[in-house]
Short mmCIF file of C-alpha atoms and ligand atoms in Angstrom, two decimals:
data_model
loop_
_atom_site.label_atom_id
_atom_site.label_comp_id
_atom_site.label_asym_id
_atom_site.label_seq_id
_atom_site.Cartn_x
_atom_site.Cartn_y
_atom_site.Cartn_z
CA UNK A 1 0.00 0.00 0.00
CA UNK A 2 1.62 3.72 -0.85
CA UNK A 3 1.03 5.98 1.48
CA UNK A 4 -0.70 9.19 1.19
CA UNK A 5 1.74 12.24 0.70
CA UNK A 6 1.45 15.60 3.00
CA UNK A 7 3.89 18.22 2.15
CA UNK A 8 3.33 21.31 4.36
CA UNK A 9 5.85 24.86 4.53
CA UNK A 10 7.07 27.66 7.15
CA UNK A 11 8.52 30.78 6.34
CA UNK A 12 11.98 31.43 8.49
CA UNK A 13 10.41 34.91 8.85
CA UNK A 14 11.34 35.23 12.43
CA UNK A 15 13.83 34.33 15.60
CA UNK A 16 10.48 32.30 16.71
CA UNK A 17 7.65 30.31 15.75
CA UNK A 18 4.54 31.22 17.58
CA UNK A 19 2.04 29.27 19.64
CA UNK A 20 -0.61 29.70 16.21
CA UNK A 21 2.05 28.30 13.81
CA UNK A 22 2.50 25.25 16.31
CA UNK A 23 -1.30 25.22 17.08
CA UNK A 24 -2.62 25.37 13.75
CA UNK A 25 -0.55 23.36 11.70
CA UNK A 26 2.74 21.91 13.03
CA UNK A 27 1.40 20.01 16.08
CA UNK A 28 -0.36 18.04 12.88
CA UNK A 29 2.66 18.00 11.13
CA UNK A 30 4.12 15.76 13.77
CA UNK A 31 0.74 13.72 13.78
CA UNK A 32 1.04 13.32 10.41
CA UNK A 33 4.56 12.04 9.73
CA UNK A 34 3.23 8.88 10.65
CA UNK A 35 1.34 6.39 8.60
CA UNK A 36 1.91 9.44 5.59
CA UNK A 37 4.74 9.94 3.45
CA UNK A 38 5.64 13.86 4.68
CA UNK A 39 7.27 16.41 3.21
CA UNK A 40 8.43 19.68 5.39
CA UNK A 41 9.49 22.33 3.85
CA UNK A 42 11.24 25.94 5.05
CA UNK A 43 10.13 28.46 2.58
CA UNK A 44 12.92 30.82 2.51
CA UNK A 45 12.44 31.88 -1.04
CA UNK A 46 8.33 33.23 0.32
CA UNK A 47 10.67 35.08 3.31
CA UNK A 48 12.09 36.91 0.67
CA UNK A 49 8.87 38.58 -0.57
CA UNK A 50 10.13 41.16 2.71
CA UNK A 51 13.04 42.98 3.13
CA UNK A 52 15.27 40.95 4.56
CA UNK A 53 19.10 40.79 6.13
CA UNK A 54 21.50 37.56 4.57
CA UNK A 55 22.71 37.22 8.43
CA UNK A 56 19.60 36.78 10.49
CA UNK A 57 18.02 34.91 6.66
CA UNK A 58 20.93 32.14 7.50
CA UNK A 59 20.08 32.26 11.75
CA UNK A 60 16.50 31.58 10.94
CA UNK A 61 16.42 29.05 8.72
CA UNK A 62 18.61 26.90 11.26
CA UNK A 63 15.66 28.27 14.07
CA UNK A 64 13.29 27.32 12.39
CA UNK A 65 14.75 23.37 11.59
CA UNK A 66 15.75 23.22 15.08
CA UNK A 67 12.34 23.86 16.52
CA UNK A 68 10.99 21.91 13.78
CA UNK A 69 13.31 18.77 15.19
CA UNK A 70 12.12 19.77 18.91
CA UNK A 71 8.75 20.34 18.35
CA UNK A 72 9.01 16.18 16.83
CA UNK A 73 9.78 16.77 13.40
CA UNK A 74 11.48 13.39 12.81
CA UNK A 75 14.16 13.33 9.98
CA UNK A 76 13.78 9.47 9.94
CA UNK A 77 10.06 9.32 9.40
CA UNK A 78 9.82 13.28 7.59
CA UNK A 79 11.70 14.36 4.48
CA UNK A 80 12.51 17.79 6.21
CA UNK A 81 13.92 20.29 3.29
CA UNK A 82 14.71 24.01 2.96
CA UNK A 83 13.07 25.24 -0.34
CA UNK A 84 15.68 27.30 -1.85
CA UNK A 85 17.79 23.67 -2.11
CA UNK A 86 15.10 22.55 -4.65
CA UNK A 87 15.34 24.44 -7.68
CA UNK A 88 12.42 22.55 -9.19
CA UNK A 89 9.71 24.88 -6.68
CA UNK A 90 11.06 27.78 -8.88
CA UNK A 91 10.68 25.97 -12.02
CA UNK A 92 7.32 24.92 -11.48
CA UNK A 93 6.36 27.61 -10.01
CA UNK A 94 6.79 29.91 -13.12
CA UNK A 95 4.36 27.39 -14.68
CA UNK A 96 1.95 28.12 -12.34
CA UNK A 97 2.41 31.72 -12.99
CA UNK A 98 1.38 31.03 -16.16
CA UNK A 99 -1.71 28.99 -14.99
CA UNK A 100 -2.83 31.94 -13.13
CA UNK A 101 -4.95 35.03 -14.03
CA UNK A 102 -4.18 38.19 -12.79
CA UNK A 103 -7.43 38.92 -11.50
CA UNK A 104 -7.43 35.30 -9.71
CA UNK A 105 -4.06 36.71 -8.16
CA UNK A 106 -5.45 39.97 -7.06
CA UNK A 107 -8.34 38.57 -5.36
CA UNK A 108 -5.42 36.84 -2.47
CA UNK A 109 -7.18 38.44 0.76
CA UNK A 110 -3.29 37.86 2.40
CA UNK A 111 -2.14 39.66 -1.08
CA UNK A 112 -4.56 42.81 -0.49
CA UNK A 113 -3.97 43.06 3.36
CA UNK A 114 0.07 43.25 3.39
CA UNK A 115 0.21 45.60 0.01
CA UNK A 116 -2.43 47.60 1.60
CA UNK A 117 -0.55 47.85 4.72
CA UNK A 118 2.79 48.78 2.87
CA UNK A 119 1.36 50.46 -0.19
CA UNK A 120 2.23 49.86 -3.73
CA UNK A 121 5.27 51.49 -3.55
CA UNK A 122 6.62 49.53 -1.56
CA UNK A 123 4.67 46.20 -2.42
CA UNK A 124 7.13 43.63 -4.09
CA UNK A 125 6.12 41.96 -7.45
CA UNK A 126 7.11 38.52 -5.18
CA UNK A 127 4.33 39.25 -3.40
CA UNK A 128 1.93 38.92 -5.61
CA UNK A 129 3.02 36.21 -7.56
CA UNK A 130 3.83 34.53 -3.67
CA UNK A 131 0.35 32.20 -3.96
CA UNK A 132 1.72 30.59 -7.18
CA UNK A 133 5.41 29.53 -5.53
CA UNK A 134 3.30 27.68 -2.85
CA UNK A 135 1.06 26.34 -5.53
CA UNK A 136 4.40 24.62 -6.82
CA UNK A 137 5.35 23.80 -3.30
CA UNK A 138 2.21 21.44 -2.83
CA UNK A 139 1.62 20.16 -6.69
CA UNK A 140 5.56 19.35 -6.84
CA UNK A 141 4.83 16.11 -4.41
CA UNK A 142 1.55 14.95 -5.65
CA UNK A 143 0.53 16.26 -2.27
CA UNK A 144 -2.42 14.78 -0.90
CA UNK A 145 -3.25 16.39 2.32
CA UNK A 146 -1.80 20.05 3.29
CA UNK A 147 -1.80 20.61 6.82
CA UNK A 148 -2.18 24.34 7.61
CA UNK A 149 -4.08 27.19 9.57
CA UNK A 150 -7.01 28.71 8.49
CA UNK A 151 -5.40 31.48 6.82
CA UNK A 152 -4.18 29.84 3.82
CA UNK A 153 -7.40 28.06 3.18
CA UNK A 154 -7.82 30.41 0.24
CA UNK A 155 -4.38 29.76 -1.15
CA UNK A 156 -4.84 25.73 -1.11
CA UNK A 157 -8.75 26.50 -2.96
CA UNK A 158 -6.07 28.49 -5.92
CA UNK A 159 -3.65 25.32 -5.62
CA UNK A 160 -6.63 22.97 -6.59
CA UNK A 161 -8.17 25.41 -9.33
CA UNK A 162 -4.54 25.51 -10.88
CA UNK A 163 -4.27 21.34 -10.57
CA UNK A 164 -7.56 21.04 -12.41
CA UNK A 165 -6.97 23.12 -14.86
CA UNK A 166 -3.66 21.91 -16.05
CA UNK A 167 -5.25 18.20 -15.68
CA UNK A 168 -7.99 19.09 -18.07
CA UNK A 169 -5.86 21.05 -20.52
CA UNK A 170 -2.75 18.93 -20.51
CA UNK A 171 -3.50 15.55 -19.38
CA UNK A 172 -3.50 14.13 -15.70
CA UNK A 173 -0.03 15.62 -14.36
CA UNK A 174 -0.68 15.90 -10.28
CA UNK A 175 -2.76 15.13 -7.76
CA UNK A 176 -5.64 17.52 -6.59
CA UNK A 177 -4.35 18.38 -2.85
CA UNK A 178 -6.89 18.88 -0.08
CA UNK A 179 -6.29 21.09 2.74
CA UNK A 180 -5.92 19.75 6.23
CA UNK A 181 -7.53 22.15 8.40
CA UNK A 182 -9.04 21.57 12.50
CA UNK A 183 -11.80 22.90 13.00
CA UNK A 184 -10.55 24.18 16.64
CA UNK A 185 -7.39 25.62 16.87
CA UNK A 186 -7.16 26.37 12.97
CA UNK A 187 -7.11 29.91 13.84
CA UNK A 188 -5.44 31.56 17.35
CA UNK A 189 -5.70 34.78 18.42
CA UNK A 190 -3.64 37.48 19.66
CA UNK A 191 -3.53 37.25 23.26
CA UNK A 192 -3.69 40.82 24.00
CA UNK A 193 -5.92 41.47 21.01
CA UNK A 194 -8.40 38.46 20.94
CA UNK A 195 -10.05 39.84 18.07
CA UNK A 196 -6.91 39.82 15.63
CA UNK A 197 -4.82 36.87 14.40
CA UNK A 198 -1.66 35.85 16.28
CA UNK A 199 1.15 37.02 14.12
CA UNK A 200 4.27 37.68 13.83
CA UNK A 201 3.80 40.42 11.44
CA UNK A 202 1.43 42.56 13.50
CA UNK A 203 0.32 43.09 17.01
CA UNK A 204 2.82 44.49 19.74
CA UNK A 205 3.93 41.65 20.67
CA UNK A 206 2.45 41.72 24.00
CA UNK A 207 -0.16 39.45 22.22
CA UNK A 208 2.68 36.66 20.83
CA UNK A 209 3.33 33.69 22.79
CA UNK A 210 6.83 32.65 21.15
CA UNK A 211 8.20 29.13 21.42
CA UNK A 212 11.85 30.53 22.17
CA UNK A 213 10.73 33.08 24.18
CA UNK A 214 11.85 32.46 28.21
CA UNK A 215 9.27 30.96 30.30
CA UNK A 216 9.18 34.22 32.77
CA UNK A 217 8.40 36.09 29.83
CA UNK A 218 5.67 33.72 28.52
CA UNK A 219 4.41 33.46 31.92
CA UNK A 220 3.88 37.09 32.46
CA UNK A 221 2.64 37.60 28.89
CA UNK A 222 -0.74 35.18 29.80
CA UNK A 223 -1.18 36.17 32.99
CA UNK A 224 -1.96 39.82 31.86
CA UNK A 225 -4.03 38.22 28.74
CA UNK A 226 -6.87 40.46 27.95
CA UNK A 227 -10.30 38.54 28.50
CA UNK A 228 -14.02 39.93 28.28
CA UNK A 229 -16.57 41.33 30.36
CA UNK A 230 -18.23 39.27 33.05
CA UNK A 231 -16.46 36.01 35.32
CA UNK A 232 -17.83 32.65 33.69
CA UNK A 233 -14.93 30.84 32.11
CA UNK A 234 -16.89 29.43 28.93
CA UNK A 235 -16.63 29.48 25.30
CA UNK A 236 -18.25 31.52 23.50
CA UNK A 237 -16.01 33.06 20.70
CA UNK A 238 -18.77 36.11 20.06
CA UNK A 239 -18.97 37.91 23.33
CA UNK A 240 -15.96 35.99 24.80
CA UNK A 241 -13.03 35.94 22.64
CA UNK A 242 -10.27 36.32 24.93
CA UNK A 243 -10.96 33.76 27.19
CA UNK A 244 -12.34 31.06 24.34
CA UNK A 245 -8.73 31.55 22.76
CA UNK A 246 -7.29 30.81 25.99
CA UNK A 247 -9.94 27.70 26.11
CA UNK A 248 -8.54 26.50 22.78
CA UNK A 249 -5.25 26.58 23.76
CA UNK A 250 -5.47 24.78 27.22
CA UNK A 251 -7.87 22.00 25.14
CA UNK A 252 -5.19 21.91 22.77
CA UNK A 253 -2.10 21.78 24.66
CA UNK A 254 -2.76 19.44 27.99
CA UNK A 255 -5.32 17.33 25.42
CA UNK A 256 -8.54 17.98 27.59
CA UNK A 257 -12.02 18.82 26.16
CA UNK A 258 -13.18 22.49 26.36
CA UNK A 259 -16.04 21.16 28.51
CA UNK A 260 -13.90 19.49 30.80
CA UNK A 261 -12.08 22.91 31.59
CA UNK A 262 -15.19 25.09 31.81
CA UNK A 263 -16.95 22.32 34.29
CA UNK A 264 -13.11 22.55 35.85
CA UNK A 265 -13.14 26.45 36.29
CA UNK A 266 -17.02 26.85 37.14
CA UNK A 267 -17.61 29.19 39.88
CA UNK A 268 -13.54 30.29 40.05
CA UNK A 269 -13.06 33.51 37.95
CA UNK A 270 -10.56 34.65 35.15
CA UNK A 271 -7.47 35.41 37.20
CA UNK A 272 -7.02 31.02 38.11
CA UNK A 273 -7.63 30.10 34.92
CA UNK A 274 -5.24 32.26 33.55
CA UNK A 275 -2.60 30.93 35.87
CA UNK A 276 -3.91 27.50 35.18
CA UNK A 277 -3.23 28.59 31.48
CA UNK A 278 0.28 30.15 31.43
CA UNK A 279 1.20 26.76 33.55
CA UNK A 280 0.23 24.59 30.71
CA UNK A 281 1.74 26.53 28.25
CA UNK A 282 4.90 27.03 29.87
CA UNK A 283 6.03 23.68 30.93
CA UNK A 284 4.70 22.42 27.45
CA UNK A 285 7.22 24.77 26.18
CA UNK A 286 10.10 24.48 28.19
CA UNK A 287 11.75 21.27 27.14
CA UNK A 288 10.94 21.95 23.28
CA UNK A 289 13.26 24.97 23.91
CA UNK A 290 15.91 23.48 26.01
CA UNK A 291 15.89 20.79 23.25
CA UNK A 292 15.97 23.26 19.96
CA UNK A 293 18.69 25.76 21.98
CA UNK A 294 20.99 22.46 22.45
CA UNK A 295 20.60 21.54 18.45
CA UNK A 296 21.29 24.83 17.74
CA UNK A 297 25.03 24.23 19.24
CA UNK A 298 25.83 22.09 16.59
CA UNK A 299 24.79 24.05 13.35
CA UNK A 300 26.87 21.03 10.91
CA UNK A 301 24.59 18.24 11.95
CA UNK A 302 21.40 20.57 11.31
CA UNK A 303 22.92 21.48 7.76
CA UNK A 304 23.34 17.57 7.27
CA UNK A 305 19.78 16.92 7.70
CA UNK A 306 18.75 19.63 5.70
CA UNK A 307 21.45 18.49 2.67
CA UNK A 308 19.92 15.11 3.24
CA UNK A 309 16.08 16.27 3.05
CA UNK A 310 16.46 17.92 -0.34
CA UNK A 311 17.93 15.17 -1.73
CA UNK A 312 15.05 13.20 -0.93
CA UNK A 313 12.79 15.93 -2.20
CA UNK A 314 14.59 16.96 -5.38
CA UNK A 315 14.44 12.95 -6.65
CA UNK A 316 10.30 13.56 -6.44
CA UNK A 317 10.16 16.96 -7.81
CA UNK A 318 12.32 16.30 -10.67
CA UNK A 319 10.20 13.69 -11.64
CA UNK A 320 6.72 15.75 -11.38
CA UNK A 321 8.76 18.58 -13.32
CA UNK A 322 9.76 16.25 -15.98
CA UNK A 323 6.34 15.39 -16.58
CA UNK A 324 4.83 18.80 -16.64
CA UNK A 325 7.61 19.83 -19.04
CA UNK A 326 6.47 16.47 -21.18
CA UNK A 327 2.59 17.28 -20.94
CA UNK A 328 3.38 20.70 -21.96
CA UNK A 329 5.15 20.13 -25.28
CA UNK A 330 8.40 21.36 -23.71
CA UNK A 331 11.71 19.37 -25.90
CA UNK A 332 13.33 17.34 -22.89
P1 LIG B 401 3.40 30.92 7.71
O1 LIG B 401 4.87 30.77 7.75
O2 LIG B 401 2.82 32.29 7.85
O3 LIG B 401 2.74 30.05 8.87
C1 LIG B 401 3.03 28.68 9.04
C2 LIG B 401 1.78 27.93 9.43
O4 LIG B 401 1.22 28.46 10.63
C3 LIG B 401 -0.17 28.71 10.44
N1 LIG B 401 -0.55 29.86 11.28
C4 LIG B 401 -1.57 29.85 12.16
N2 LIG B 401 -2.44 28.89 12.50
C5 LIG B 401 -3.34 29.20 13.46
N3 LIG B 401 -3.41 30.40 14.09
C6 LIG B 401 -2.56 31.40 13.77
N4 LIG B 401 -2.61 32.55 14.39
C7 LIG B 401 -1.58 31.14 12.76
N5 LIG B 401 -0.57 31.88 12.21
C8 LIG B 401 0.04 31.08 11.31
C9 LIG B 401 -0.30 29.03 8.96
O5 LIG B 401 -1.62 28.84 8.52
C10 LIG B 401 0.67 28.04 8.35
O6 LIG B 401 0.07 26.78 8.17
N6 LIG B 401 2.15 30.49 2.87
C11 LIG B 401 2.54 29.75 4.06
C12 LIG B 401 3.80 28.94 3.88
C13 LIG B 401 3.83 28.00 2.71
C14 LIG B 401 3.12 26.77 2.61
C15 LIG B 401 3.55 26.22 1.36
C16 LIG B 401 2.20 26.11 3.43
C17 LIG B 401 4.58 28.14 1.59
N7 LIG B 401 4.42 27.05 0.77
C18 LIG B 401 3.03 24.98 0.94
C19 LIG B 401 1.70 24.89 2.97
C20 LIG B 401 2.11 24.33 1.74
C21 LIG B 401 2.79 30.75 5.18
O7 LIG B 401 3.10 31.88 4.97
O8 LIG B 401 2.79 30.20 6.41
#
């Protein structure tokens, strides 16, 4: 029996992952790797889309494969890749480029929010054309299942519209992905902002719970949470937000059902639940950053794995290439 594939990415954007990029798709990343054939991938060509510095580019692609490894990213049951080591996402992906209408392109909600933010000005074409990389990402693997947080869900729907049009046109060439998506947890919210995504790009920070962070910092950062009017610890993500996000990631994190933890917290107001929270979250923590600080010491071994993973990946992306070059006519 083959197994199906899962090929899911993370851009090295920053010294940390958050609690959302674990939430929302890694912790199924490392469910996943078993009984799946899994592909991993550290999307430093999509960092580039933002200014960036070649120092702290190198630092955080290690980060991020070290917390990848800690979080239980296994290299011997993963392919675990950086994408810039694959030329064949580049190569593809100008095909999907060519797949894509502009207007399709300039409906990306992600696409309108960051150029808006920035302005055209300032707005890089890579930007635009970032949806269409990923697309090549996924199609690549003959992805099956693609593991991520509700905010790409519209970026996976433009994946599968690309897929089945190049199947129709050109022949059967890859495999119509499906998005892996929980329905709790899918999207977490800014801690200090309930209302707003937690992000890495926005917020103060005050809002971020960061997986490298200390645990005094984390600690503090829950326990001054925002959370809503009135003293009932239940979920309800309307006229509760704050605390349901802190609801969702207790459930999520010590594996006990929202109901369990509002029948737990009946009758005992905000201020013990958020110090059962930041408990929870910070001796979750802890050892995954012990364990990703003491790979970091030994940068050769991490660049071995790496080397090792886009081996792996280049022998199956070479192949889907070859065969989209084929069904396209292109002279091999
Ligand atoms: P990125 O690097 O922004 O985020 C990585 C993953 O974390 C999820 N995520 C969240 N989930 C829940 N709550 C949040 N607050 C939250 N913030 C982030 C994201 O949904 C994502 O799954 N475009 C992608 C990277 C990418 C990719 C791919 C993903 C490139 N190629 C191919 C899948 C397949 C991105 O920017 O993710």
């Amino acid at each position: 029996m083959t197994l199906k594939r899962v090929l899911s990415g993370i851009q090295p954007t920053s010294d940390s992952f958050h609690l959302g990029n674990y939430l929302g798709a890694v912790k199924q990343w490392v469910e996943l790797q078993d009984g799946h054939d899994a592909f991993y991938c550290i999307v430093d060509l999509h960092a580039l889309t933002v200014e960036t510095d070649p120092k702290l580019m190198r630092k955080r692609t290690l980060i991020s494969a070290a917390q990848l490894l800690a979080l239980g990213i296994s290299p011997e049951k993963a392919t675990l890749f950086v994408q810039s080591q694959v030329p064949q996402h580049n190569q593809l992906g100008w095909i999907m480029e060519c797949l894509t209408g502009f207007g399709e392109a300039s409906r990306m909600t992600q696409f309108k929010d960051k150029s808006q933010k920035s302005g055209t000005d300032t707005t890089r074409v890579g930007l635009f054309t970032y949806p269409m990389l990923m697309a090549a990402d996924i199609l690549l693997y003959q992805t099956h299942l693609v593991p991520v947080g509700e905010d790409q869900r519209q970026h996976i729907e433009l994946t599968r519209d690309i897929a089945e049009r190049f199947n129709s046109k050109y022949g059967k060439t890859f495999v119509v992905p499906e998005g892996y998506i929980l329905k709790e947890g899918a999207k977490i919210y800014d801690i200090a902002e309930p209302t707003a995504k937690m992000s890495k790009s926005s917020g103060t920070g005050a809002g971020l719970i960061e997986i490298m962070d200390s645990p005094e910092t984390n600690l503090k950062k829950i326990k001054s949470a925002v959370t809503d009017a009135g003293r009932e610890v239940t979920f309800d993500s309307v006229n509760k937000p704050g605390i349901s996000n802190l609801l969702t990631i207790h459930s999520a994190l010590s594996g006990r059902t929202i109901k369990e933890l509002e029948n737990e917290f009946d009758g005992k107001g905000y201020g013990d639940f958020k110090s059962a929270v930041a408990e929870v979250v910070v001796e979750y923590l802890r050892p995954i950053r012990s364990k990703a600080l003491e790979l970091l010491e030994d940068e050769a071994h991490l660049v071995k794995i790496l080397h090792e993973g886009a081996a792996k990946a280049q022998a199956v992306a070479s192949k889907t290439l070859e065969g989209t070059y084929k069904n396209l006519g292109l002279v091999l």
